[in-house]
Amino acid sequence: MRIIIIGGAGDMGSVACAATVTDPAITSVVIADRDQARAEALADRLGAKASAMALDITDRDALVSAIGGADAVLNTVGPFYLYGRPVLEAALEAGKHYVDIADDWEPTIDMLELDDDARARGVTAIVGIGASPGLSNLLAAVAHDQLDTVDKLYTAWRGGSGIPRPPDNPEDVKPAAAIDHWIHNLAEPIRVWRNGEFQSADALEELVLDYPGIGPGTVWTCGHPEPITLPRYFPKITESLNVMFSRPGLIDAARRVRDRVRSGELTVPEASKELVLNPSRRGPAAGPVPDFPGVFAYAEGTKGGEPARVAVSTNYMPEGEMGEATAIPMAIAVGMLARGEITTTGVLGPEGCIDPIAFFDRLAPYAGERSALAPLDIRLEVAPCP
């Protein structure tokens, strides 16, 4: 399979390029980026299978033409509320498969609207195959399968791990798209699945999850794509939320800057800087953090007629930073697509087309020493749920 990676010279895209170029099922990798020099330098490092292309994705004709030379396009360019649907539309126009790491719930809804068009064209478009969303969706599918009936199906991740230490000089705080994205999501209403329907809600609602074998811990709601896609494939669930866990001091600091954004006192970039500089958001003084896995899924329902709950995590998280955790799952997904292991067409969440067991097996080479462990940690308790 010939692939083109949009934004391939960026932090996420470059990891995807390095992972896909070693896959025998991928015959060529075009690194498409507005920074041609950076793309060419990366292609030189990756070898003969890789090539570089200068591409401005706001030029629709150039985008469609570039995609037309490949079999599949990988989109790593955010924010996805700007560049998700346009790139997917270009892929559909060219009749090519599509994979992305979209982590915004709004563009996820927009892209799902193209499902009929994708199926009519025989195109597989996988939306949101990173860590969360992505691994989290597949863990949720496994959790769902452990129970006879499922009422609640949650995905969870640790918040704050990507926020840097505050620098000595406040002027040294650098712009951070990931933090801006988080603050923006907290400041706006989010979409959740409650009482068997989509509802608008406020982010940072506080809940307690009792993780089997670990115990209870506080979590907070967050706007993410998982509650958008999971009810499409598991329509009998009554509630689906995406939650994060962290030190309470970080959540308090985030809530304060979020409220100042809502009032108009701060812009999102200004709020991000305030958050980075806040000394109370990190370390032991910010309070304890639950001893939960970094990404997991949690379900409540019944097993054998009794109330039950289950939590599922993976031992095979890719080693490295956020780029590896996000882009390597994307690279694995396109490799499975190239091998014919994914055949469902349409615009799909990961749980709608990927076999979780096969997927986590393919993560093993990226897990370092942990690859000697079982791929999944499944903890099931049949007991009254709190």
mmCIF file of C-alpha atoms in Angstrom, residues 5 8-21 42 321-328 331:
data_model
loop_
_atom_site.group_PDB
_atom_site.id
_atom_site.type_symbol
_atom_site.label_atom_id
_atom_site.label_comp_id
_atom_site.label_asym_id
_atom_site.label_seq_id
_atom_site.Cartn_x
_atom_site.Cartn_y
_atom_site.Cartn_z
ATOM 1 C CA ILE A 5 1.058 11.358 5.606
ATOM 2 C CA GLY A 8 4.318 14.148 8.102
ATOM 3 C CA ALA A 9 7.232 16.311 9.266
ATOM 4 C CA GLY A 10 5.468 17.386 12.479
ATOM 5 C CA ASP A 11 5.722 15.931 15.975
ATOM 6 C CA MET A 12 3.002 13.336 15.428
ATOM 7 C CA GLY A 13 3.480 12.842 11.703
ATOM 8 C CA SER A 14 7.194 12.126 11.937
ATOM 9 C CA VAL A 15 6.551 9.262 14.370
ATOM 10 C CA ALA A 16 3.908 7.858 12.020
ATOM 11 C CA CYS A 17 6.375 8.103 9.120
ATOM 12 C CA ALA A 18 9.093 6.254 11.020
ATOM 13 C CA ALA A 19 6.674 3.500 12.095
ATOM 14 C CA THR A 20 5.059 2.950 8.700
ATOM 15 C CA VAL A 21 8.253 2.980 6.659
ATOM 16 C CA LEU A 42 13.086 13.311 7.404
ATOM 17 C CA GLU A 321 6.301 10.546 24.622
ATOM 18 C CA MET A 322 2.900 11.743 23.422
ATOM 19 C CA GLY A 323 3.974 11.406 19.781
ATOM 20 C CA GLU A 324 4.642 7.688 20.133
ATOM 21 C CA ALA A 325 1.484 7.024 22.166
ATOM 22 C CA THR A 326 -0.610 8.786 19.534
ATOM 23 C CA ALA A 327 1.005 8.086 16.166
ATOM 24 C CA ILE A 328 2.098 4.470 16.562
ATOM 25 C CA ALA A 331 0.595 3.439 11.949
#
